[in-house]
Short mmCIF file of the N, C-alpha and C atoms (twelve columns), coordinates in Angstrom:
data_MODEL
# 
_entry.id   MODEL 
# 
loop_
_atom_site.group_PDB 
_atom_site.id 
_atom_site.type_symbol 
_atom_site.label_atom_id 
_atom_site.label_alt_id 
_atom_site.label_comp_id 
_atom_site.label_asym_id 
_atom_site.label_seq_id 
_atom_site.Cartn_x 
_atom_site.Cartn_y 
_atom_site.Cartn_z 
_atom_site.pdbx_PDB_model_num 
ATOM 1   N N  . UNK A 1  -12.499 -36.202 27.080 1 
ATOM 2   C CA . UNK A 1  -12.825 -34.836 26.698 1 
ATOM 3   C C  . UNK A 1  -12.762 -33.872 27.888 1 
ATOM 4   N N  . UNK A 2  -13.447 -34.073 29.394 1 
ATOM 5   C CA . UNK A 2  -13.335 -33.320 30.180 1 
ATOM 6   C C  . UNK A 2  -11.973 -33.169 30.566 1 
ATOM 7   N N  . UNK A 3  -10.923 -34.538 30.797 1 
ATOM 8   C CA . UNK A 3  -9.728  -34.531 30.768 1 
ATOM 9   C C  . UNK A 3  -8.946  -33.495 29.985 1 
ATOM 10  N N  . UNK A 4  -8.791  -32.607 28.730 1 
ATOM 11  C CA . UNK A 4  -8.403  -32.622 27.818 1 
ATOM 12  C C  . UNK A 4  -8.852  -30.724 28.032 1 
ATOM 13  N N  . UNK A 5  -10.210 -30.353 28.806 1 
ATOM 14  C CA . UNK A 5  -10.472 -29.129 29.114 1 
ATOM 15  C C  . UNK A 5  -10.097 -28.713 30.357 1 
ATOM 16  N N  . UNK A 6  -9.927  -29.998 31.062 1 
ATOM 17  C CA . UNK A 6  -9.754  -29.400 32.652 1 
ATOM 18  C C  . UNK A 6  -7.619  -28.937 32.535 1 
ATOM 19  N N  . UNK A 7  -7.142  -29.416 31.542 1 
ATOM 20  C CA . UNK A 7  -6.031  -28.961 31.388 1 
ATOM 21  C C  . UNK A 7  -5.155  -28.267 30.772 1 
ATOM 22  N N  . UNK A 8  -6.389  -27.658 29.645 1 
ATOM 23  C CA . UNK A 8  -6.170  -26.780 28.877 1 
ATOM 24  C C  . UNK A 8  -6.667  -25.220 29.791 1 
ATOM 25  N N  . UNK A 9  -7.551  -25.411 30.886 1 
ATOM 26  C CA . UNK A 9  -7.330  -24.220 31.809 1 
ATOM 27  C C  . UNK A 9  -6.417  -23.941 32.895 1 
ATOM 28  N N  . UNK A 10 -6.016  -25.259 32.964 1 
ATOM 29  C CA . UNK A 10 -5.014  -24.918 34.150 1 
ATOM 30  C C  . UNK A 10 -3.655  -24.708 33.575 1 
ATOM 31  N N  . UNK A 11 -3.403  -24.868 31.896 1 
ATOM 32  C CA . UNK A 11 -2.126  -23.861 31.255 1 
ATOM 33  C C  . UNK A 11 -2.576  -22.617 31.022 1 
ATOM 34  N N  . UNK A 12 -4.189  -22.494 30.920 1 
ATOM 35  C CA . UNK A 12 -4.436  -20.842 30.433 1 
ATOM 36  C C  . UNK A 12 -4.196  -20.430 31.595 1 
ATOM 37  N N  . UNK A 13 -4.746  -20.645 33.205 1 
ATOM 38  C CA . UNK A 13 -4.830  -20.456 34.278 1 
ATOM 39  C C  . UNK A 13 -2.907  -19.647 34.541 1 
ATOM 40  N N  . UNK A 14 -2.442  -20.715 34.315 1 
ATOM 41  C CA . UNK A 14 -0.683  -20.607 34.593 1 
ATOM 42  C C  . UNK A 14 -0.153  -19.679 33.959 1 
ATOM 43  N N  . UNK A 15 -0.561  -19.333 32.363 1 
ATOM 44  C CA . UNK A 15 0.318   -18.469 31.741 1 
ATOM 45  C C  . UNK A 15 -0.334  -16.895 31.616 1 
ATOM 46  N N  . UNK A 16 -1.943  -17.175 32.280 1 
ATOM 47  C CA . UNK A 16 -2.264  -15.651 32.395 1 
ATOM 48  C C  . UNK A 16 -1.141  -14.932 34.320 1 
ATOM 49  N N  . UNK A 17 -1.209  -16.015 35.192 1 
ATOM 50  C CA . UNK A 17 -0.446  -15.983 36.153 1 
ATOM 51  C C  . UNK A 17 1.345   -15.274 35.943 1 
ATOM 52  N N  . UNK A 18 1.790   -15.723 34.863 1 
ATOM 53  C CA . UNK A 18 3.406   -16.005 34.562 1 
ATOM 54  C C  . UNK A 18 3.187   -14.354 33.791 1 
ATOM 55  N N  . UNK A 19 2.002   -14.182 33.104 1 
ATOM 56  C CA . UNK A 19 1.832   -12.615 32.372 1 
ATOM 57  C C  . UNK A 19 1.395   -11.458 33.833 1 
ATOM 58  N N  . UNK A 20 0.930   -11.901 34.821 1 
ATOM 59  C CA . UNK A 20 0.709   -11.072 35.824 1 
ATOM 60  C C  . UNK A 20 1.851   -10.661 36.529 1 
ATOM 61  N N  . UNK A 21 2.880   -12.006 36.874 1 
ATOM 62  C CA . UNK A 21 3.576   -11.632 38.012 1 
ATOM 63  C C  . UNK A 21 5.305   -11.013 36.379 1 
ATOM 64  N N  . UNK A 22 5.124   -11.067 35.517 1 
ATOM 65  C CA . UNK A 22 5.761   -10.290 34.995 1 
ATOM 66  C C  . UNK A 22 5.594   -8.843  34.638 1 
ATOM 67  N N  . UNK A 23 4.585   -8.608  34.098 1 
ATOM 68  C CA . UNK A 23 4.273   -7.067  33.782 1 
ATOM 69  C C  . UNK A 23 2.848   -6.781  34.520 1 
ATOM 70  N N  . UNK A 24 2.381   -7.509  35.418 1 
ATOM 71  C CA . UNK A 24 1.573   -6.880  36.574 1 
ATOM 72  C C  . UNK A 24 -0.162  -6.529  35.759 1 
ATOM 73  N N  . UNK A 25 -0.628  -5.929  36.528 1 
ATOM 74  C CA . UNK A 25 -2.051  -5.863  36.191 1 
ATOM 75  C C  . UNK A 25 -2.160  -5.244  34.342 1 
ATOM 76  N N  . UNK A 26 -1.563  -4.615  34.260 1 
ATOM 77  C CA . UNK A 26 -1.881  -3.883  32.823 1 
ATOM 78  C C  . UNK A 26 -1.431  -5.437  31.641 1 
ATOM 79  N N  . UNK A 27 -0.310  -6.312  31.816 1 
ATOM 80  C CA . UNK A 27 -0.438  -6.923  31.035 1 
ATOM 81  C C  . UNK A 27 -1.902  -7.943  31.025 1 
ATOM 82  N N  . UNK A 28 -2.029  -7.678  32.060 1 
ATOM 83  C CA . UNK A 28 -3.591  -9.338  32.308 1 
ATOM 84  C C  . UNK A 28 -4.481  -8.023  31.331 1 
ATOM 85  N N  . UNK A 29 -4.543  -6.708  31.711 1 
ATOM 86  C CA . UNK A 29 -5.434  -5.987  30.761 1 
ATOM 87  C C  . UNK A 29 -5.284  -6.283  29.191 1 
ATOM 88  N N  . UNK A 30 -4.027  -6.359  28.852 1 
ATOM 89  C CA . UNK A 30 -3.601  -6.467  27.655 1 
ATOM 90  C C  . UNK A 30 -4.274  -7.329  26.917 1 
ATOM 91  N N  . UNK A 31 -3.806  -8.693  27.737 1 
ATOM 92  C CA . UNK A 31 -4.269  -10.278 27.491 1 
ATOM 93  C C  . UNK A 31 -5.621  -10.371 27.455 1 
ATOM 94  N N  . UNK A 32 -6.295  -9.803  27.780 1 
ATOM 95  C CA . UNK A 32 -7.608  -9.909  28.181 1 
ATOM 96  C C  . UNK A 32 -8.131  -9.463  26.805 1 
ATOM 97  N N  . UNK A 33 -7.702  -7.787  26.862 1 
ATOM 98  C CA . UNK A 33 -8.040  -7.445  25.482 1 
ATOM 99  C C  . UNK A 33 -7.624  -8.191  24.132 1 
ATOM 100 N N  . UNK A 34 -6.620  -8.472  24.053 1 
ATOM 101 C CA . UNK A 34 -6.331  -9.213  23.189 1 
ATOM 102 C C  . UNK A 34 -7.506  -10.368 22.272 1 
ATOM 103 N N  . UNK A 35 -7.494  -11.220 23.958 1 
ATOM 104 C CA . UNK A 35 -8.467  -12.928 23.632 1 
ATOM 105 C C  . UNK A 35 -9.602  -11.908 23.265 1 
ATOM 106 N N  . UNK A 36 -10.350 -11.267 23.957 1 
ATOM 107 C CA . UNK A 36 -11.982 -10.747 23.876 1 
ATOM 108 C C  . UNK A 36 -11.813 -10.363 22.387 1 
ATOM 109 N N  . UNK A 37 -10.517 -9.566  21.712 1 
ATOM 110 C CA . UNK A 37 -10.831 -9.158  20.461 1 
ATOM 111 C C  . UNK A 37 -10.734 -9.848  19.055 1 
ATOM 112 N N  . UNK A 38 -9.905  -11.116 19.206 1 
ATOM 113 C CA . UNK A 38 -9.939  -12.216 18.764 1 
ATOM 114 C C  . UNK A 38 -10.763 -13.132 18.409 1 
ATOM 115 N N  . UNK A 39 -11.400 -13.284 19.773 1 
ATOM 116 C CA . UNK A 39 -12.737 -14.183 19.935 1 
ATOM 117 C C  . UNK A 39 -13.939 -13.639 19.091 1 
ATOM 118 N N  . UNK A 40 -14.037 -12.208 19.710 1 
ATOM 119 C CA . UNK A 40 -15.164 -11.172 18.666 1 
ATOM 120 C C  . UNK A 40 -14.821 -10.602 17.470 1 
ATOM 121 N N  . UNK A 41 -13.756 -11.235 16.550 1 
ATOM 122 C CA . UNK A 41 -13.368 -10.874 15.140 1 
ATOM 123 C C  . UNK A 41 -13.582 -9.044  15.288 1 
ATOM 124 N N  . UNK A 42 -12.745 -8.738  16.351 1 
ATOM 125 C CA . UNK A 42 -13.164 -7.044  16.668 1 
ATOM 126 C C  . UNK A 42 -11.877 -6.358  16.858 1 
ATOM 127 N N  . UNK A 43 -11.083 -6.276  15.356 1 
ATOM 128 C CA . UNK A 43 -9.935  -5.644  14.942 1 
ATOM 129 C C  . UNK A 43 -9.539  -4.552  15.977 1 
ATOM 130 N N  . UNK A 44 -10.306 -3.671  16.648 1 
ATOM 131 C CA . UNK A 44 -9.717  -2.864  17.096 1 
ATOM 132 C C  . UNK A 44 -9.141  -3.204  18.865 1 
ATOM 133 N N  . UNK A 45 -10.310 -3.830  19.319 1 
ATOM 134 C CA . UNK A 45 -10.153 -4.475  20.796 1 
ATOM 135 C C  . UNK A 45 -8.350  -5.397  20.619 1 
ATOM 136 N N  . UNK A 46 -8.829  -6.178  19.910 1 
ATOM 137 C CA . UNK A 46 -7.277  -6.620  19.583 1 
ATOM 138 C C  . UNK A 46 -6.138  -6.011  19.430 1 
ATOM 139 N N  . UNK A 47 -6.150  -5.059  18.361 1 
ATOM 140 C CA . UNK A 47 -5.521  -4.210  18.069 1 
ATOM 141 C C  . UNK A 47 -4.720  -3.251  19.115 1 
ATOM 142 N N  . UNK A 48 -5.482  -3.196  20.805 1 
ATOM 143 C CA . UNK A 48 -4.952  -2.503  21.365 1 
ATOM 144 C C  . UNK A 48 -4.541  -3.413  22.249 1 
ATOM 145 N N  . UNK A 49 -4.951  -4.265  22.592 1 
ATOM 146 C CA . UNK A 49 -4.373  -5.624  23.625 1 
ATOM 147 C C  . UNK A 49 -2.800  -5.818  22.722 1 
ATOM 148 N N  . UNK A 50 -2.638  -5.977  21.843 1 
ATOM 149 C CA . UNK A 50 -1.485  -6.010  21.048 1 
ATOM 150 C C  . UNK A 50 -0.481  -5.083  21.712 1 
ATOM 151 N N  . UNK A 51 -0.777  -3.751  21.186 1 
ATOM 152 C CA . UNK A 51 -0.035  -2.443  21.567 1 
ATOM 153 C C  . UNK A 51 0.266   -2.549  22.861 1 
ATOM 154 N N  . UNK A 52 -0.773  -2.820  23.476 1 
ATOM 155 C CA . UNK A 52 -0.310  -2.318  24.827 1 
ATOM 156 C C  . UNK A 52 0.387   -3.914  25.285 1 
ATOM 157 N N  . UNK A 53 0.167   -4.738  24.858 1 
ATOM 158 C CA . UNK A 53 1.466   -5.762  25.040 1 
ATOM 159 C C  . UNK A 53 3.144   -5.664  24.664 1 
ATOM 160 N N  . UNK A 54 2.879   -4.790  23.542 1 
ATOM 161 C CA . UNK A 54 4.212   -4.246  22.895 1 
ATOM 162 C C  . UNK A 54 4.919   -3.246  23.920 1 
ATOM 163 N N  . UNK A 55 4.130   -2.646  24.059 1 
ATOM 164 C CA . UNK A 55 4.888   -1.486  24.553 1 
ATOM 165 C C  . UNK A 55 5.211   -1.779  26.538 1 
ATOM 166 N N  . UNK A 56 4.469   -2.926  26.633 1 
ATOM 167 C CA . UNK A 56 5.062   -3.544  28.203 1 
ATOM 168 C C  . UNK A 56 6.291   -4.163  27.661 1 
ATOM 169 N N  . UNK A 57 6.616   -4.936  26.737 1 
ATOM 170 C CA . UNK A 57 7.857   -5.586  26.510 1 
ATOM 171 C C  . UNK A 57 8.978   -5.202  26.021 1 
ATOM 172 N N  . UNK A 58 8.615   -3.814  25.103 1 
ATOM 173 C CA . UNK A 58 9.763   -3.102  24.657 1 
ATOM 174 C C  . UNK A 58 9.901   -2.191  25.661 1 
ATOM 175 N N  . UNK A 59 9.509   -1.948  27.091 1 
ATOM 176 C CA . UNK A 59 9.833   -1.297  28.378 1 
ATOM 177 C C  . UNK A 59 10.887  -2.170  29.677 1 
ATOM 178 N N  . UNK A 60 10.493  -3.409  29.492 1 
ATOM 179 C CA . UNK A 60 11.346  -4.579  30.138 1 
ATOM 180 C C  . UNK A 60 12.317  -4.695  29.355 1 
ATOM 181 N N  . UNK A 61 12.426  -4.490  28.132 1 
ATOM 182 C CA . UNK A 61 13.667  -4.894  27.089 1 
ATOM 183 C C  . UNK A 61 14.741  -4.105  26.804 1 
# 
Protein backbone atom coordinates (compact mmCIF):
# COMPACT_ATOMS: atom_id res chain seq x y z
CA UNK A 1 0.00 0.00 0.00
CA UNK A 2 2.70 2.57 0.90
CA UNK A 3 4.44 1.21 -2.26
CA UNK A 4 1.48 1.95 -4.44
CA UNK A 5 1.22 5.88 -2.81
CA UNK A 6 4.76 6.64 -2.77
CA UNK A 7 4.35 6.25 -6.69
CA UNK A 8 1.37 7.55 -7.42
CA UNK A 9 3.12 11.00 -6.18
CA UNK A 10 6.04 10.81 -7.84
CA UNK A 11 3.73 10.60 -11.38
CA UNK A 12 1.58 13.45 -9.84
CA UNK A 13 4.96 15.05 -8.78
CA UNK A 14 6.28 14.54 -12.70
CA UNK A 15 3.27 15.57 -14.59
CA UNK A 16 2.48 18.72 -12.47
CA UNK A 17 6.51 19.37 -13.44
CA UNK A 18 5.94 18.43 -17.46
CA UNK A 19 2.59 21.13 -16.96
CA UNK A 20 5.11 23.78 -15.48
CA UNK A 21 7.98 23.61 -17.73
CA UNK A 22 5.32 23.70 -20.66
CA UNK A 23 2.94 26.54 -20.02
CA UNK A 24 4.85 27.87 -16.91
CA UNK A 25 3.35 29.12 -13.66
CA UNK A 26 -0.29 29.93 -14.82
CA UNK A 27 -0.77 26.34 -16.03
CA UNK A 28 0.34 24.80 -12.31
CA UNK A 29 -2.47 27.69 -11.42
CA UNK A 30 -4.79 26.08 -13.71
CA UNK A 31 -4.05 22.50 -12.43
CA UNK A 32 -4.30 23.43 -9.13
CA UNK A 33 -7.60 24.97 -9.67
CA UNK A 34 -8.84 22.40 -11.45
CA UNK A 35 -7.90 19.26 -8.65
CA UNK A 36 -9.11 21.79 -5.59
CA UNK A 37 -12.46 22.10 -7.65
CA UNK A 38 -12.98 18.59 -8.30
CA UNK A 39 -12.01 17.41 -5.02
CA UNK A 40 -14.60 20.12 -3.45
CA UNK A 41 -17.54 19.12 -5.92
CA UNK A 42 -17.13 23.18 -6.50
CA UNK A 43 -18.36 23.62 -10.19
CA UNK A 44 -17.07 26.89 -10.48
CA UNK A 45 -13.28 26.56 -9.06
CA UNK A 46 -13.14 23.84 -11.69
CA UNK A 47 -14.80 25.45 -14.10
CA UNK A 48 -12.07 28.02 -14.32
CA UNK A 49 -8.96 25.71 -13.89
CA UNK A 50 -10.57 24.23 -17.11
CA UNK A 51 -10.73 27.60 -19.03
CA UNK A 52 -7.80 28.76 -18.16
CA UNK A 53 -6.22 25.37 -19.23
CA UNK A 54 -7.99 25.84 -22.56
CA UNK A 55 -7.05 28.88 -23.38
CA UNK A 56 -3.04 28.05 -22.48
CA UNK A 57 -3.39 25.29 -25.14
CA UNK A 58 -5.35 26.85 -27.78
CA UNK A 59 -2.37 29.70 -27.45
CA UNK A 60 0.53 26.98 -27.99
CA UNK A 61 -1.67 25.48 -30.76
Amino acid sequence: MPLIAIVLAVLVLAFEQLVQMKFGAMGVVALVALTVGIKAKNTMMSGIGAVILVMLLAQTG
